[in-house]
Tab-separated table of C-alpha atoms in Angstrom:
chain	number	residue	atom	x	y	z
A	7	UNK	CA	2.462	-15.776	-13.333
A	8	UNK	CA	5.356	-13.557	-14.359
A	9	UNK	CA	6.894	-10.797	-12.283
A	10	UNK	CA	9.328	-8.340	-13.823
A	11	UNK	CA	10.917	-5.289	-12.200
A	12	UNK	CA	9.678	-1.942	-13.540
A	13	UNK	CA	11.791	0.508	-11.522
A	14	UNK	CA	13.267	1.093	-8.072
A	15	UNK	CA	13.825	4.154	-5.903
A	16	UNK	CA	16.659	3.854	-3.365
A	17	UNK	CA	16.142	5.565	-0.018
A	18	UNK	CA	18.260	5.795	3.133
A	19	UNK	CA	16.504	2.954	4.933
A	20	UNK	CA	15.763	0.785	1.911
A	21	UNK	CA	14.079	0.862	-1.455
A	22	UNK	CA	10.638	1.195	-2.971
A	23	UNK	CA	10.201	-1.195	-5.886
A	24	UNK	CA	7.589	-1.313	-8.633
A	25	UNK	CA	6.852	-4.524	-10.547
A	26	UNK	CA	4.838	-5.501	-13.597
A	27	UNK	CA	2.816	-8.603	-12.743
A	28	UNK	CA	1.010	-10.752	-15.312
A	29	UNK	CA	-1.301	-13.631	-14.513
A	30	UNK	CA	-2.538	-15.895	-17.303
A	31	UNK	CA	-5.283	-18.444	-16.683
A	32	UNK	CA	-5.978	-21.588	-18.747
A	33	UNK	CA	-9.394	-20.273	-19.866
A	34	UNK	CA	-7.766	-17.271	-21.576
A	35	UNK	CA	-8.427	-14.772	-18.781
A	36	UNK	CA	-5.570	-12.526	-17.759
A	37	UNK	CA	-4.594	-9.894	-15.225
A	38	UNK	CA	-1.904	-7.246	-15.548
A	39	UNK	CA	-0.966	-5.199	-12.473
A	40	UNK	CA	1.565	-2.647	-11.341
A	41	UNK	CA	2.534	-3.539	-7.784
A	42	UNK	CA	4.651	-1.642	-5.251
A	43	UNK	CA	6.751	-3.133	-2.455
A	44	UNK	CA	7.903	-0.945	0.414
A	45	UNK	CA	9.017	-2.249	3.790
A	46	UNK	CA	7.418	-5.671	3.329
A	47	UNK	CA	4.099	-4.124	2.284
A	48	UNK	CA	2.536	-4.963	-1.089
A	49	UNK	CA	0.276	-2.365	-2.704
A	50	UNK	CA	-1.466	-2.459	-6.063
A	51	UNK	CA	-1.129	0.709	-8.146
A	52	UNK	CA	-2.940	-0.316	-11.332
A	53	UNK	CA	-4.915	-3.363	-12.479
A	54	UNK	CA	-6.167	-4.417	-15.903
A	55	UNK	CA	-8.113	-7.645	-16.200
A	56	UNK	CA	-9.884	-9.424	-19.034
A	57	UNK	CA	-12.610	-10.307	-18.124
A	58	UNK	CA	-13.065	-7.857	-15.254
A	59	UNK	CA	-12.336	-9.121	-11.733
A	60	UNK	CA	-15.113	-9.471	-9.208
A	61	UNK	CA	-14.815	-7.443	-6.003
A	62	UNK	CA	-13.911	-10.609	-4.098
A	63	UNK	CA	-11.107	-11.426	-6.558
A	64	UNK	CA	-9.863	-7.834	-6.529
A	65	UNK	CA	-9.758	-7.799	-2.732
A	66	UNK	CA	-7.396	-10.800	-2.645
A	67	UNK	CA	-5.219	-9.818	-5.624
A	68	UNK	CA	-2.390	-8.602	-3.368
A	69	UNK	CA	-2.443	-11.939	-1.546
A	70	UNK	CA	-2.206	-13.808	-4.878
A	71	UNK	CA	0.862	-11.943	-6.045
A	72	UNK	CA	2.594	-11.378	-2.702
A	73	UNK	CA	4.595	-14.616	-2.754
A	74	UNK	CA	6.006	-14.208	-6.281
A	75	UNK	CA	6.841	-10.544	-5.532
A	76	UNK	CA	8.777	-11.512	-2.421
A	77	UNK	CA	10.612	-14.167	-4.453
A	78	UNK	CA	11.507	-11.564	-7.103
A	79	UNK	CA	12.985	-9.397	-4.337
A	80	UNK	CA	14.836	-12.296	-2.732
A	81	UNK	CA	12.751	-12.075	0.479
A	82	UNK	CA	11.146	-15.025	2.265
A	83	UNK	CA	7.445	-14.119	2.688
A	84	UNK	CA	7.237	-16.150	5.922
A	85	UNK	CA	9.797	-13.843	7.528
A	86	UNK	CA	7.695	-10.686	7.054
A	87	UNK	CA	4.887	-9.813	9.468
A	88	UNK	CA	1.966	-7.424	8.819
A	89	UNK	CA	3.981	-4.371	9.848
A	90	UNK	CA	6.827	-5.195	7.465
A	91	UNK	CA	9.188	-6.467	10.177
A	92	UNK	CA	10.528	-9.877	11.035
A	93	UNK	CA	7.862	-12.334	12.188
A	94	UNK	CA	8.271	-14.702	15.115
A	95	UNK	CA	7.799	-18.455	14.798
A	96	UNK	CA	4.342	-18.364	16.404
A	97	UNK	CA	3.158	-15.638	14.001
A	98	UNK	CA	3.872	-17.651	10.856
A	99	UNK	CA	0.749	-19.259	9.494
A	100	UNK	CA	-0.628	-20.378	6.178
A	101	UNK	CA	-3.853	-18.358	6.560
A	102	UNK	CA	-4.773	-15.048	5.003
A	103	UNK	CA	-3.315	-11.983	6.686
A	104	UNK	CA	-5.743	-9.533	8.210
A	105	UNK	CA	-5.546	-5.777	7.661
A	106	UNK	CA	-3.821	-4.080	10.608
A	107	UNK	CA	-6.284	-2.572	13.063
A	108	UNK	CA	-6.531	1.185	12.753
A	109	UNK	CA	-8.454	3.443	15.117
A	110	UNK	CA	-11.436	5.334	13.764
A	111	UNK	CA	-12.373	8.937	14.296
A	112	UNK	CA	-10.095	11.646	15.581
A	113	UNK	CA	-7.471	9.197	16.931
A	114	UNK	CA	-7.115	7.548	13.507
A	115	UNK	CA	-6.818	10.940	11.797
A	116	UNK	CA	-4.113	11.990	14.238
A	117	UNK	CA	-2.165	8.767	13.598
A	118	UNK	CA	-2.514	9.230	9.811
A	119	UNK	CA	-1.016	12.711	10.208
A	120	UNK	CA	1.860	11.277	12.279
A	121	UNK	CA	2.634	8.626	9.642
A	122	UNK	CA	2.395	11.226	6.864
A	123	UNK	CA	4.761	13.696	8.582
A	124	UNK	CA	7.250	10.965	9.563
A	125	UNK	CA	7.483	9.803	5.951
A	126	UNK	CA	7.935	13.384	4.736
A	127	UNK	CA	10.787	13.933	7.208
A	128	UNK	CA	12.478	10.731	6.016
A	129	UNK	CA	12.058	11.759	2.386
A	130	UNK	CA	9.770	8.792	1.661
A	131	UNK	CA	6.422	8.798	-0.126
A	132	UNK	CA	3.918	9.865	2.579
A	133	UNK	CA	0.895	8.355	0.820
A	134	UNK	CA	2.649	4.990	0.512
A	135	UNK	CA	3.591	5.188	4.199
A	136	UNK	CA	-0.065	5.727	5.138
A	137	UNK	CA	-1.068	2.846	2.837
A	138	UNK	CA	1.365	0.499	4.567
A	139	UNK	CA	0.395	1.664	8.056
A	140	UNK	CA	-3.362	1.377	7.540
A	141	UNK	CA	-3.481	-1.516	5.087
A	142	UNK	CA	-5.874	0.475	2.886
A	143	UNK	CA	-5.748	1.193	-0.832
A	144	UNK	CA	-4.257	4.374	-2.267
A	145	UNK	CA	-7.717	5.903	-2.739
A	146	UNK	CA	-8.803	5.166	0.852
A	147	UNK	CA	-5.448	6.400	2.190
A	148	UNK	CA	-5.818	9.666	0.268
A	149	UNK	CA	-9.290	10.027	1.779
A	150	UNK	CA	-7.841	9.477	5.284
A	151	UNK	CA	-5.131	12.077	4.601
A	152	UNK	CA	-7.783	14.558	3.452
A	153	UNK	CA	-9.753	13.909	6.648
A	154	UNK	CA	-6.601	14.545	8.706
A	155	UNK	CA	-6.166	17.847	6.826
A	156	UNK	CA	-9.803	18.777	7.469
A	157	UNK	CA	-9.313	17.999	11.175
A	158	UNK	CA	-6.363	20.430	11.242
A	159	UNK	CA	-3.611	17.854	11.819
A	160	UNK	CA	-1.950	18.594	8.450
A	161	UNK	CA	-1.477	21.867	6.624
A	162	UNK	CA	-3.912	22.649	3.808
A	163	UNK	CA	-2.878	21.238	0.432
A	164	UNK	CA	-3.532	24.447	-1.507
A	165	UNK	CA	-4.115	27.977	-0.289
A	166	UNK	CA	-7.434	29.116	-1.700
A	167	UNK	CA	-8.220	32.794	-2.107
A	168	UNK	CA	-11.300	33.975	-0.234
A	169	UNK	CA	-14.253	35.028	-2.327
A	170	UNK	CA	-15.440	38.620	-1.882
């Protein structure tokens, strides 16, 4: 596996970093990914695999590349908990990390709106903030943001003229 920095955006509280990740397997299979690290959270932006990954393999791709990404950033993966903060001794384990629990329904939509607005006020990427908070992919996070807009917690994305 090789990890090489693509680009970095410096912010007041830290940095958002993008990395090119390449995995080569002995049977000739390979995976190329564009990964993002923000606040101890790893997200996958783009994946190309030959042959195609199964859904099970795709679901654990972030776990596969998390360790090498943390090494590339000079961060010890054992010192980061699921929320991107420092983990306590009793929280460190060798098992797979679970997605953070996120409330469903109107409460979840309200919290998505809160995360989105907080990131906007800080000048950070609001979609990435929602991704890190919920543990969901970019597509699912965009869907949650749209649901928060539909519920009236966020302003409409585009003003649409009314039809006569």
